[in-house]
Coordinates of C-alpha atoms and ligand atoms in Angstrom, one line a residue:
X1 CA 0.0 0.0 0.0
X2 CA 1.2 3.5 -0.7
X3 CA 1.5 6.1 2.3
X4 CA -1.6 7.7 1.0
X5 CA -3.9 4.4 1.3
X6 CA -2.4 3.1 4.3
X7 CA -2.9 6.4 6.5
X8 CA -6.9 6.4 5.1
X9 CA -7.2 3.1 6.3
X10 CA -6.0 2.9 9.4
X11 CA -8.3 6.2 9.9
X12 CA -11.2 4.4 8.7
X13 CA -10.0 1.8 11.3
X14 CA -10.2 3.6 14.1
X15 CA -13.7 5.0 13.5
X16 CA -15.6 2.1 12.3
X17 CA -18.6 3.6 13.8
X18 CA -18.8 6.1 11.2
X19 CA -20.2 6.1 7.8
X20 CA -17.7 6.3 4.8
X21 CA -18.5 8.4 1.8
X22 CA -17.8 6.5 -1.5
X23 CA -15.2 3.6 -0.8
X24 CA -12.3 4.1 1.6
X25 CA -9.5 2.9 -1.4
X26 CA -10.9 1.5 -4.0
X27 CA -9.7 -1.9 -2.7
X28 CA -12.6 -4.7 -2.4
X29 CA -10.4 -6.6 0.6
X30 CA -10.0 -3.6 2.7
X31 CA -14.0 -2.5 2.2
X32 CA -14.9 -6.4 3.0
X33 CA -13.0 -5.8 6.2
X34 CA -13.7 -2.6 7.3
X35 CA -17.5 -3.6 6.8
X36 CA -17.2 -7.0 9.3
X37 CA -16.1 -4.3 11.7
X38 CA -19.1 -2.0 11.3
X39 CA -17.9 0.5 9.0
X40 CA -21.5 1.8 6.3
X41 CA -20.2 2.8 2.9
X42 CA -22.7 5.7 1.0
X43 CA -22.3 7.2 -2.0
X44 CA -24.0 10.4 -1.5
X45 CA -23.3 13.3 1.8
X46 CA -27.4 12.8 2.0
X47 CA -27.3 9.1 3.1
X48 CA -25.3 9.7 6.3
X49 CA -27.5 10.5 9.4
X50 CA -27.3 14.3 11.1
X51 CA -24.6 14.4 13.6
X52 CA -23.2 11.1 12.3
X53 CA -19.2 11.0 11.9
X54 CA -18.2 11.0 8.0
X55 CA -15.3 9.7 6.6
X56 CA -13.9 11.1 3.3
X57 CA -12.2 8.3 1.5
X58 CA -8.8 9.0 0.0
X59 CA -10.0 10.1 -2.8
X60 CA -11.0 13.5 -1.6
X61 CA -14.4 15.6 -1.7
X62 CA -15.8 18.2 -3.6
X63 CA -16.1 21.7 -1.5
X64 CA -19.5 21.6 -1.9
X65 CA -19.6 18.3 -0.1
X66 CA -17.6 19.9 2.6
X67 CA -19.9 22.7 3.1
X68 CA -22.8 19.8 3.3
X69 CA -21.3 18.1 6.0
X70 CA -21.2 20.7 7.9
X71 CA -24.7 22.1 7.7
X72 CA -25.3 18.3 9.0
X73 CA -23.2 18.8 11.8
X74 CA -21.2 15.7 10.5
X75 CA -17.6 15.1 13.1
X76 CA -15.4 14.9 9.8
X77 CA -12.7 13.1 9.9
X78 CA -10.3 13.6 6.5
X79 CA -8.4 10.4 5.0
X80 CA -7.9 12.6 1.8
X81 CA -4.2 11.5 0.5
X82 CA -2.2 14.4 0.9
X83 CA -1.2 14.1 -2.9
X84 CA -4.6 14.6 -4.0
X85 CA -5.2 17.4 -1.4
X86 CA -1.7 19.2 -2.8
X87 CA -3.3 18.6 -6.5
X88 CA -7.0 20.7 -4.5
X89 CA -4.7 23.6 -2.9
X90 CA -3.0 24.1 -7.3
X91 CA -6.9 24.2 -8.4
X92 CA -7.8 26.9 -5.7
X93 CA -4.8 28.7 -6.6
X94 CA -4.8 29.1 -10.4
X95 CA -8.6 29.6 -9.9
X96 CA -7.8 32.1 -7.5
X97 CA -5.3 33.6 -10.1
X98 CA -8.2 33.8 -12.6
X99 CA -6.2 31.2 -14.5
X100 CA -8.3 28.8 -16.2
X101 CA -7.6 24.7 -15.1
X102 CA -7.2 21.6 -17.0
X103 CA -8.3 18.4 -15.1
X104 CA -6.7 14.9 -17.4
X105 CA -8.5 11.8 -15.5
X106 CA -11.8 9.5 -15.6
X107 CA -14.5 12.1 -15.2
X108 CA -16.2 9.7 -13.8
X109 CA -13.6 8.3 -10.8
X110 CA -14.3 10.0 -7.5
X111 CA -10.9 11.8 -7.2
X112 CA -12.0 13.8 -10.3
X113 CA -15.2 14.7 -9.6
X114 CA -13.8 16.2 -5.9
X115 CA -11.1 18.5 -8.3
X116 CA -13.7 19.8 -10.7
X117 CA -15.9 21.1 -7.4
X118 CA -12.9 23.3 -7.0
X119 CA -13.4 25.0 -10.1
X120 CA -15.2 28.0 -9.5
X121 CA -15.2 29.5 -12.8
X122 CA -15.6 26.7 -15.8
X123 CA -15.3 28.5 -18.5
X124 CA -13.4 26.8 -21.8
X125 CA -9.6 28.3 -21.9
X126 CA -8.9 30.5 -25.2
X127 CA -6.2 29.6 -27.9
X128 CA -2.6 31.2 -26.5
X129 CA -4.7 31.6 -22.8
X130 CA -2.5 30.8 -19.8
X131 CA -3.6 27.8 -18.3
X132 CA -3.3 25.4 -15.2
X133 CA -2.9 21.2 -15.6
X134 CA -4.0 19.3 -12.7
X135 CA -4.0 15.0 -13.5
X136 CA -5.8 12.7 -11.7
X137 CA -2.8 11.3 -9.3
X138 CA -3.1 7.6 -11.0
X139 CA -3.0 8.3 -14.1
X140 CA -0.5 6.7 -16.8
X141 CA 2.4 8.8 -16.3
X142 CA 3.5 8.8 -19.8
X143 CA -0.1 9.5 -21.3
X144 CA -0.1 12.5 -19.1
X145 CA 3.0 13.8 -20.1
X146 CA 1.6 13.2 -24.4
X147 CA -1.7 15.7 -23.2
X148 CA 0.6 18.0 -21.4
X149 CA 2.0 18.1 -24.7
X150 CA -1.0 18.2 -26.8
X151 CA -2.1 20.8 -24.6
X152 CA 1.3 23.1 -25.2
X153 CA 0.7 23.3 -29.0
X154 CA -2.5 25.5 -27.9
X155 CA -2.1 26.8 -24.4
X156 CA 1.1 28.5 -22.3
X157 CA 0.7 25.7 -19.5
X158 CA 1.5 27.6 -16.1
X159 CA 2.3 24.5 -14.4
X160 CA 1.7 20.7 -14.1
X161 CA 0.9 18.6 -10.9
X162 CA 1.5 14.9 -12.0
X163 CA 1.0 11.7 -11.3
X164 CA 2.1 11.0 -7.7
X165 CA 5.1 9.0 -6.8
X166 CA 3.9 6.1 -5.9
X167 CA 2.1 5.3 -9.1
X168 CA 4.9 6.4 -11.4
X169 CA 7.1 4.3 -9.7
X170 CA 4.9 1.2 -9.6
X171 CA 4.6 1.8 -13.8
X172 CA 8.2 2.4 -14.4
X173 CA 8.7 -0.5 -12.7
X174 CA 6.4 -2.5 -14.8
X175 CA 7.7 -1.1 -17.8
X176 CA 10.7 -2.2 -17.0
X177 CA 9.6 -5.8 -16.4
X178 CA 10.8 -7.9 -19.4
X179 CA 9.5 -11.5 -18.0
X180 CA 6.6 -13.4 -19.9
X181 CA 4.0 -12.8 -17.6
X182 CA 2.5 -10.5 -15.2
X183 CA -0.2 -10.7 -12.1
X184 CA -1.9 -7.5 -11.3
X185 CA -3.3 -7.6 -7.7
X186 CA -6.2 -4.9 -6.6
X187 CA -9.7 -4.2 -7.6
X188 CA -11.4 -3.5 -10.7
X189 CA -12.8 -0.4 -9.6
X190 CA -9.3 1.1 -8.6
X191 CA -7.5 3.3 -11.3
X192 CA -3.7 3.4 -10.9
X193 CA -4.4 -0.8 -10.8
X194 CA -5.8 -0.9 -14.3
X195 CA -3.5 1.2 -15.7
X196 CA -0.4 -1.3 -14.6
X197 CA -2.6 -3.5 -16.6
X198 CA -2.2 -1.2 -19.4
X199 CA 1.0 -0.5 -19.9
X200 CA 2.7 -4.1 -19.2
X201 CA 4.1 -5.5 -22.4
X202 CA 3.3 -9.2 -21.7
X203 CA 1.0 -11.1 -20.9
X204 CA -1.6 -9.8 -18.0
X205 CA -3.1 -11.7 -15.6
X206 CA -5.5 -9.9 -13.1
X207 CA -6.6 -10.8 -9.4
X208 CA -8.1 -8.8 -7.0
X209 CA -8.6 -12.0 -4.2
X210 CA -7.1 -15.4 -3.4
X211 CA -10.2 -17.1 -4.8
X212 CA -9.2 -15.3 -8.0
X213 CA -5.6 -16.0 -7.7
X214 CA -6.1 -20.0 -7.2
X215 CA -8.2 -19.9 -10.5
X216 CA -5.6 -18.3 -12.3
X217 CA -3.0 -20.2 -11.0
X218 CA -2.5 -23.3 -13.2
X219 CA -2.8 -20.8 -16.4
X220 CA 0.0 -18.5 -15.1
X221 CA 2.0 -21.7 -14.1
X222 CA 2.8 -22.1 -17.7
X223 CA 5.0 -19.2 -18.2
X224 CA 8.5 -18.7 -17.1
X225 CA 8.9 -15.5 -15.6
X226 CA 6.5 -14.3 -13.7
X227 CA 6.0 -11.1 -12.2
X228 CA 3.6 -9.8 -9.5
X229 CA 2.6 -6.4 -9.3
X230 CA -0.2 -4.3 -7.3
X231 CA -2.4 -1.4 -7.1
X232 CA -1.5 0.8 -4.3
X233 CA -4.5 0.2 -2.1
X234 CA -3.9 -3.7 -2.3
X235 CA -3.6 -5.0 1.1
X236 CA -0.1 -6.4 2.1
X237 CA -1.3 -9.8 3.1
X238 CA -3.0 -10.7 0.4
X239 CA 0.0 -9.6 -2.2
X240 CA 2.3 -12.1 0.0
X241 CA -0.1 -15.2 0.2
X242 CA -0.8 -14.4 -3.9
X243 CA 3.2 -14.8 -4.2
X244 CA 4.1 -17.6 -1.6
X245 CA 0.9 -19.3 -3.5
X246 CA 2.2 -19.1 -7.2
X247 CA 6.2 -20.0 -5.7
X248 CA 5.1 -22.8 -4.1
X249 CA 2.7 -24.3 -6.6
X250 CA 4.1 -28.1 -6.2
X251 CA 5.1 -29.7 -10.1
X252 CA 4.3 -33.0 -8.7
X253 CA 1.9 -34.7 -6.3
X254 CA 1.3 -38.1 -5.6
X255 CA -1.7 -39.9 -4.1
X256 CA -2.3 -42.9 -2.0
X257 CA -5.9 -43.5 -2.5
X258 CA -6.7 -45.4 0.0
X259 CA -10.2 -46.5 2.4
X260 CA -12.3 -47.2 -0.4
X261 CA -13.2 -50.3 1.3
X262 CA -14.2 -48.6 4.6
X263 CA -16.3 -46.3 2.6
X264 CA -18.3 -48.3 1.2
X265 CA -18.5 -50.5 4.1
X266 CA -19.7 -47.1 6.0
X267 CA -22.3 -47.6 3.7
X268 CA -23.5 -51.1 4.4
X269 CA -22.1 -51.6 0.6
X270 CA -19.4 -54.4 -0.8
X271 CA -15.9 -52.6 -1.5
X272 CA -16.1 -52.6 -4.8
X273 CA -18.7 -49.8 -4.5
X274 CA -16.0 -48.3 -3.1
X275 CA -13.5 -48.7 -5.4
X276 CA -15.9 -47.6 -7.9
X277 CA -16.9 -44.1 -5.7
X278 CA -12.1 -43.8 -6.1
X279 CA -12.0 -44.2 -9.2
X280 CA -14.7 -41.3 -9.6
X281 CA -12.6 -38.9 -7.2
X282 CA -9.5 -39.8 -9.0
X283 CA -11.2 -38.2 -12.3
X284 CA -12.5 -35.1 -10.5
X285 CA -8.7 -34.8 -8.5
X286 CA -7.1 -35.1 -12.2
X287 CA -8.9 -32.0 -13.5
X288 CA -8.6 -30.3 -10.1
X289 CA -4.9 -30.4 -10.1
X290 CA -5.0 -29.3 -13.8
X291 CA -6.7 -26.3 -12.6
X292 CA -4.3 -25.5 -10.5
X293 CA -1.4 -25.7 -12.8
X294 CA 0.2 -29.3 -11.0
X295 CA 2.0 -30.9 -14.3
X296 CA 2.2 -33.9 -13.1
X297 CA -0.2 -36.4 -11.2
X298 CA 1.0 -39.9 -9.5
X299 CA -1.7 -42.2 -7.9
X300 CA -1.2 -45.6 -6.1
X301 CA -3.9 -47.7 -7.8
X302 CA -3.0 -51.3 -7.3
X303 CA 0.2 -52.3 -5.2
X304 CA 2.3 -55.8 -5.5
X305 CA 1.0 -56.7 -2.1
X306 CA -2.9 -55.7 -3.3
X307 CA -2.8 -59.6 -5.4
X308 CA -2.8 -61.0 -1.7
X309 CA -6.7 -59.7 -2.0
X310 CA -9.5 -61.8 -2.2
X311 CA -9.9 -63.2 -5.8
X312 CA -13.1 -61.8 -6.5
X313 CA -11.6 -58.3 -5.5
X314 CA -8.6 -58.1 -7.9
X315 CA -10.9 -59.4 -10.3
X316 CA -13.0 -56.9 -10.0
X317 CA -10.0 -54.1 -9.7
X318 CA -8.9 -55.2 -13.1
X319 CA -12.2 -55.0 -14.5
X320 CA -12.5 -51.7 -13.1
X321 CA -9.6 -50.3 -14.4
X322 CA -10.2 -51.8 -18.2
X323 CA -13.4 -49.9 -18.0
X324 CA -11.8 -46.5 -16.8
X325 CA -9.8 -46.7 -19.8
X326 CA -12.6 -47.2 -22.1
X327 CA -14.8 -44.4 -19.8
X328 CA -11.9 -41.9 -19.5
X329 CA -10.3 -41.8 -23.0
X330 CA -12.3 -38.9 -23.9
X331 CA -12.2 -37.1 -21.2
X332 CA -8.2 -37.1 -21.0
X333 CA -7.8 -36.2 -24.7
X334 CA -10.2 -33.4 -24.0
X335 CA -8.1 -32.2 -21.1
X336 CA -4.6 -33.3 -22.9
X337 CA -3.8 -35.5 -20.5
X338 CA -1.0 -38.2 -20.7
X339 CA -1.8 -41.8 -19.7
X340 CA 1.1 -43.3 -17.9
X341 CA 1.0 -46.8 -16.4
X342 CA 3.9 -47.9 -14.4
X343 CA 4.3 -51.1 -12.7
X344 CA 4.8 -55.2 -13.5
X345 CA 2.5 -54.7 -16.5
X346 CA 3.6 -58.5 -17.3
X347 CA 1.4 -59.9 -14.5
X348 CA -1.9 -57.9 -15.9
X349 CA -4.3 -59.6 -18.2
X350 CA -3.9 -59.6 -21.9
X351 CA -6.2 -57.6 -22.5
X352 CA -6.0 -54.9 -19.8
X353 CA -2.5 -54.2 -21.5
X354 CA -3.4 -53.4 -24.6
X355 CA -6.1 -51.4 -23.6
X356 CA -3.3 -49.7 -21.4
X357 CA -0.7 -49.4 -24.7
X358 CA -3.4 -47.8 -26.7
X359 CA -4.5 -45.4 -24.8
X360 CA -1.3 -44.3 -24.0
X361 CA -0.5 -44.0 -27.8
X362 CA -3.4 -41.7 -27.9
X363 CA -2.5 -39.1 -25.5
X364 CA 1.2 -39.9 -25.7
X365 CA 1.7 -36.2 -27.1
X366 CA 0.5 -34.1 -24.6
X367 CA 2.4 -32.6 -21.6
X368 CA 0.3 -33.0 -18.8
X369 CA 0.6 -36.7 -17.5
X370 CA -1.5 -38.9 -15.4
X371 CA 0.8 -41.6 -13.9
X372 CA -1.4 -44.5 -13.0
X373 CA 0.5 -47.0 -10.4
X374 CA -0.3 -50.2 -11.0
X375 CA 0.7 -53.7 -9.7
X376 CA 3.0 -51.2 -8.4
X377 CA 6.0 -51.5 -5.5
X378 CA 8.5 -49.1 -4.9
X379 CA 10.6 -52.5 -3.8
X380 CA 9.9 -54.0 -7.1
X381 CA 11.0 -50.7 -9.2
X382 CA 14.1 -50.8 -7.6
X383 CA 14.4 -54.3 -7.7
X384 CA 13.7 -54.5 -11.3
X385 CA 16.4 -51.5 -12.2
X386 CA 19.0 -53.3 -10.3
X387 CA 18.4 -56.1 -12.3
X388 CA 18.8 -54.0 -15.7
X389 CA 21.5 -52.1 -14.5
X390 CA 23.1 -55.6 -13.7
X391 CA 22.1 -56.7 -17.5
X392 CA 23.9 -53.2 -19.1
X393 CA 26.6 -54.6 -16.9
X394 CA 27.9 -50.8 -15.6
X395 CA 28.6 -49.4 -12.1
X396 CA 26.0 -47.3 -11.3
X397 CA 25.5 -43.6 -9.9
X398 CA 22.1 -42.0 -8.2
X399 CA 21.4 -40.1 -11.7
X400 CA 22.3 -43.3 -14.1
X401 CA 20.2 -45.3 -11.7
X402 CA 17.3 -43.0 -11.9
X403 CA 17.0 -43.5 -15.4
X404 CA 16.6 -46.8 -14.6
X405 CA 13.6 -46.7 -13.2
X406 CA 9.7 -46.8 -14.6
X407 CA 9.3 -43.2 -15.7
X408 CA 12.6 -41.6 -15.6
X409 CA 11.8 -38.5 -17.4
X410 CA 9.2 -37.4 -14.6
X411 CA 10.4 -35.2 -11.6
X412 CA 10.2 -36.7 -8.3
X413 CA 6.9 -36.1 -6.1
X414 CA 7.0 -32.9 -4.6
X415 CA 4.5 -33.7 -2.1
X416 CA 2.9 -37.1 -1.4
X417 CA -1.2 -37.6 0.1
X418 CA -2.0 -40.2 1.7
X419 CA -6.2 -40.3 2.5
X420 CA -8.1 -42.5 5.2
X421 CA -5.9 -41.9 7.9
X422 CA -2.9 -44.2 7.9
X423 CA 0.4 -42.9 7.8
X424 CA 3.1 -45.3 6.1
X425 CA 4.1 -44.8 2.9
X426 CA 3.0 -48.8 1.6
X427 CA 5.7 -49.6 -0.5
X428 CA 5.0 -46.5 -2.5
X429 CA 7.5 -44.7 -5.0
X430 CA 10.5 -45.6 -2.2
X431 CA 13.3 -43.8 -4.6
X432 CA 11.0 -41.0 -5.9
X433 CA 9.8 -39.4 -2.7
X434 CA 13.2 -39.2 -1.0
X435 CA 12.7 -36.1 -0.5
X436 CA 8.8 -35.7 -1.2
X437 CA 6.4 -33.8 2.0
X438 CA 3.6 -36.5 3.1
X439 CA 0.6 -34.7 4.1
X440 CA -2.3 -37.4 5.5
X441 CA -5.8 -36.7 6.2
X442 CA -8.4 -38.7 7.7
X443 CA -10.7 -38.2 4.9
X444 CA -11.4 -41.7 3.2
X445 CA -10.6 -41.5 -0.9
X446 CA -13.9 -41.3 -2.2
X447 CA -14.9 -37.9 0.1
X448 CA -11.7 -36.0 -0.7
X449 CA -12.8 -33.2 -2.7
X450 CA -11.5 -29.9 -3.9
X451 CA -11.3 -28.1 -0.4
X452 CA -9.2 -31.2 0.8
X453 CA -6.9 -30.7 -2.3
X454 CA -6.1 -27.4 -1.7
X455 CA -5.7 -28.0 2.3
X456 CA -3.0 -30.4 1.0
X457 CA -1.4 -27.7 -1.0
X458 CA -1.8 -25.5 1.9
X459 CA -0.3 -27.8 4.2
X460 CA 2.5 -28.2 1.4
X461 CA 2.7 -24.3 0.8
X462 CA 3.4 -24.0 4.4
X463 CA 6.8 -26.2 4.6
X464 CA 10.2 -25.2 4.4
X465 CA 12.4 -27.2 1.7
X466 CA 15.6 -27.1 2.7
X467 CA 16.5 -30.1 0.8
X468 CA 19.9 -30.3 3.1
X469 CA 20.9 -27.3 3.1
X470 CA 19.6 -23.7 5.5
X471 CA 17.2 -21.7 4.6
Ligands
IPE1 C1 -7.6 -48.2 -1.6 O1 -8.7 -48.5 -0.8 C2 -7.8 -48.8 -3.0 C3 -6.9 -50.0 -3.2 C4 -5.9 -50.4 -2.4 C5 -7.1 -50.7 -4.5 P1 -8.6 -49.8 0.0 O2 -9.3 -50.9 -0.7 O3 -7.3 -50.1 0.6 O4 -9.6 -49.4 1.2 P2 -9.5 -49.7 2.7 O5 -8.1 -49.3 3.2 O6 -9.8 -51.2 2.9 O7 -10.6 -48.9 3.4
IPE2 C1 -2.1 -48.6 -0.3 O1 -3.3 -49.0 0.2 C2 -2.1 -49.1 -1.7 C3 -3.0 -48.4 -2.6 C4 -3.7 -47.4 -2.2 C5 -3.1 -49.0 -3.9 P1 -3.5 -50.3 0.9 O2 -4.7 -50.1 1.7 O3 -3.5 -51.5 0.1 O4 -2.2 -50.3 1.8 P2 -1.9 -50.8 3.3 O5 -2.1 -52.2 3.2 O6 -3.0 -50.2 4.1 O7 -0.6 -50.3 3.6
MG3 MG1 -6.3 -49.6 2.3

């Protein structure tokens, strides 16, 4: 927040008896709060009770408005930024001097309309007249500078007030950003934020809350450099939780899906309901995770030690699973989603294979990835890369081993769920999640839903990765 906002607000905060003409800062956080506190916002001097105490936002008033207040017998208390006040005293004076003033800004935009009040006499300047240029203080500094200009060819201009310094610093700055991508925080409503919008030269992503900010996140994931930027009445909080949100976006995340079987049983039902109810959720956490730009998706499906199962069970798992493929195919070319199954694919039906190679043909050139683990153990993978690094007949090294393994090109896990409550890792990506965060929750596989998702990324958001080192 500039020095401007943050002296309105805390004002406001201290009388949130009071009623606040026109919004404090155009800010739609800080107006959310001040109102849970008992702060009324009007729009007109008329809607505020005799004898009540008036806040003028920072904005500024109108002298008539003034006047009004006090034939009301309003307490006034003054949150005008002392920018935009300095930018009232250069109206009354040229006006004073008989000199006739130029206002540049949105006619419409509260400061404005508080300027032109000032302007006793409103008469249209004469060509070669001496004349006085007042801008709105948000304004795009170099757009104000082009009228000034403009103006000179027709006019002697007496003297300028600018933009303030806290917006033309805030657009050089953007100007001078030359990453891919940039987030705007702050409100639609609030000038000198729009205008950062305007004059970035790449791509510009806008947010004026967190809600807003998750949404955006998986498309902004996607570029390189990123840069965050904000209007000056955007609180501090929120512009820190908007960054910590888009740095710590994990690339990876891995499920256990596990208590199907206790879900359905909750349910007076036979697991495979359950199992039915996972593979359901599994779909839903796929396009979640999408959404929130995670690249790359791991679930445990079927483990080594899940054959031990009653026949009818596993029978019915790998029916399950052939008809997800069939169901799904769709849906993941829609989405571009890559199929990858890893796992002893020799001890799965015939059939379940090839309808595993085929779909995996099919979505085999897009970059999001859906690893599905099945007849999976993190023993076996390691096991089974010994075994070819034994064949190639080489010594081998952590990197040369990891390309041994089942799907060497993918990053390791950045964070790892586990659902239903137990906390053990099951024989699950062993070399992968060496140094993967685990988060568990209670919540059995077929309830986990959105809010649980992004509770994990919380929870995830929330670590510190020092990987080995100190941080
Ligand atoms: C996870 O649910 C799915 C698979 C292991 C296939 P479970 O079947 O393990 O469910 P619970 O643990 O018995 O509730
Ligand atoms: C882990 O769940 C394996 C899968 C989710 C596929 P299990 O329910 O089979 O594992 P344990 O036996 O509880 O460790
Ligand atoms: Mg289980």
């Amino acid at each position: 927040m500039c020095a401007g906002v943050h002296a309105a607000v805390d004002m406001a905060m201290r009388h949130t008896d009071a009623y606040c003409l026109h919004g404090i800062v155009h800010n739609e956080l800080v107006i959310k709060e001040l109102e849970s506190r008992g702060c009324r916002f009007v729009e007109d001097i008329e809607d505020v009770p005799d004898g009540a105490t008036v806040i003028f936002s920072a904005h500024g008033v109108a002298p008539g408005v003034r006047a009004r207040a006090e034939e009301k017998h309003l307490e006034i208390v003054d949150a005008t930024c002392p920018f935009v006040a300095k930018s009232h005293r250069a109206v009354r004076d040229f006006c004073v001097r008989g000199i006739p003033v130029v206002v540049i800004g949105d006619p419409e935009h509260a400061e404005v309309k508080g300027l032109l009040g000032e302007i006793t006499d409103r008469r249209a300047p004469v060509k070669g007249e001496r004349i006085g240029v007042v801008c709105q203080t948000t304004m795009n500094a170099d757009e104000v500078r082009e009228r000034v200009r403009e103006l000179q060819r027709d006019y002697v201009v007496d003297g300028v007030v600018e933009v303030c310094n806290a917006t033309k610093e805030r657009q050089d700055a953007v100007r001078a950003f030359d990453g891919d991508a940039l987030l705007v925080l702050g409100s639609r409503n609030s000038n000198n934020t729009r205008k950062l919008c305007e004059i970035a030269k790449c791509r510009v992503f806008a947010a004026g809350n967190m809600e807003e900010v998750l949404k955006l996140r998986g498309e902004i994931s996607r570029y390189e450099k990123i840069g965050v930027t904000s209007g000056a009445s955007t609180p501090e909080e929120f512009f820190k939780g908007a960054v910590a949100c888009l740095k710590r976006t994990p690339r990876h995340v891995a499920f256990i899906m596990d208590g199907n079987g206790r879900w359905a049983a909750k349910r007076g039902k036979k697991r495979g309901f359950g199992h039915i109810a996972g593979a359901k959720t599994l779909m839903r956490v796929v396009r979640w995770c999408g959404e929130r730009g995670i690249q790359y998706v791991t679930v445990y499906a079927f483990s080594t030690e899940n054959w031990r199962r009653p026949a009818d069970e596993v029978a019915g798992l790998m029916r399950l699973f052939a008809a997800m493929l069939k169901s799904q195919a769709a849906s993941l070319v829609k989405e571009k989603v890559r199929l990858r199954v890893i796992g002893r694919r020799g001890d799965l039906p015939e059939k379940l294979r090839r309808g595993i190679e085929d779909l995996e043909r099919r979505t085999a050139g897009f970059d999001r990835q859906l690893v599905v683990c099945f007849s999976y153990g993190g023993r076996a993978e390691i096991v089974d890369a010994v075994n070819r690094a034994i064949e190639i007949g080489e010594k081998v090294t952590e990197a040369s081993f990891g390309r041994l393994l089942y799907a060497p090109d993918i990053p390791d896990p950045d964070l790892v769920v586990r659902t239903s409550g137990e906390r053990r890792i099951s024989n699950f990506l062993l070399w992968e999640s060496a140094y993967a965060e685990y988060h568990f929750t209670d919540v059995l596989w077929p309830d986990f839903s959105e809010g649980d998702l992004d509770a994990a990324l919380a929870d995830y958001a929330s670590r510190n990765r020092r990987i080995g080192g100190v941080k």
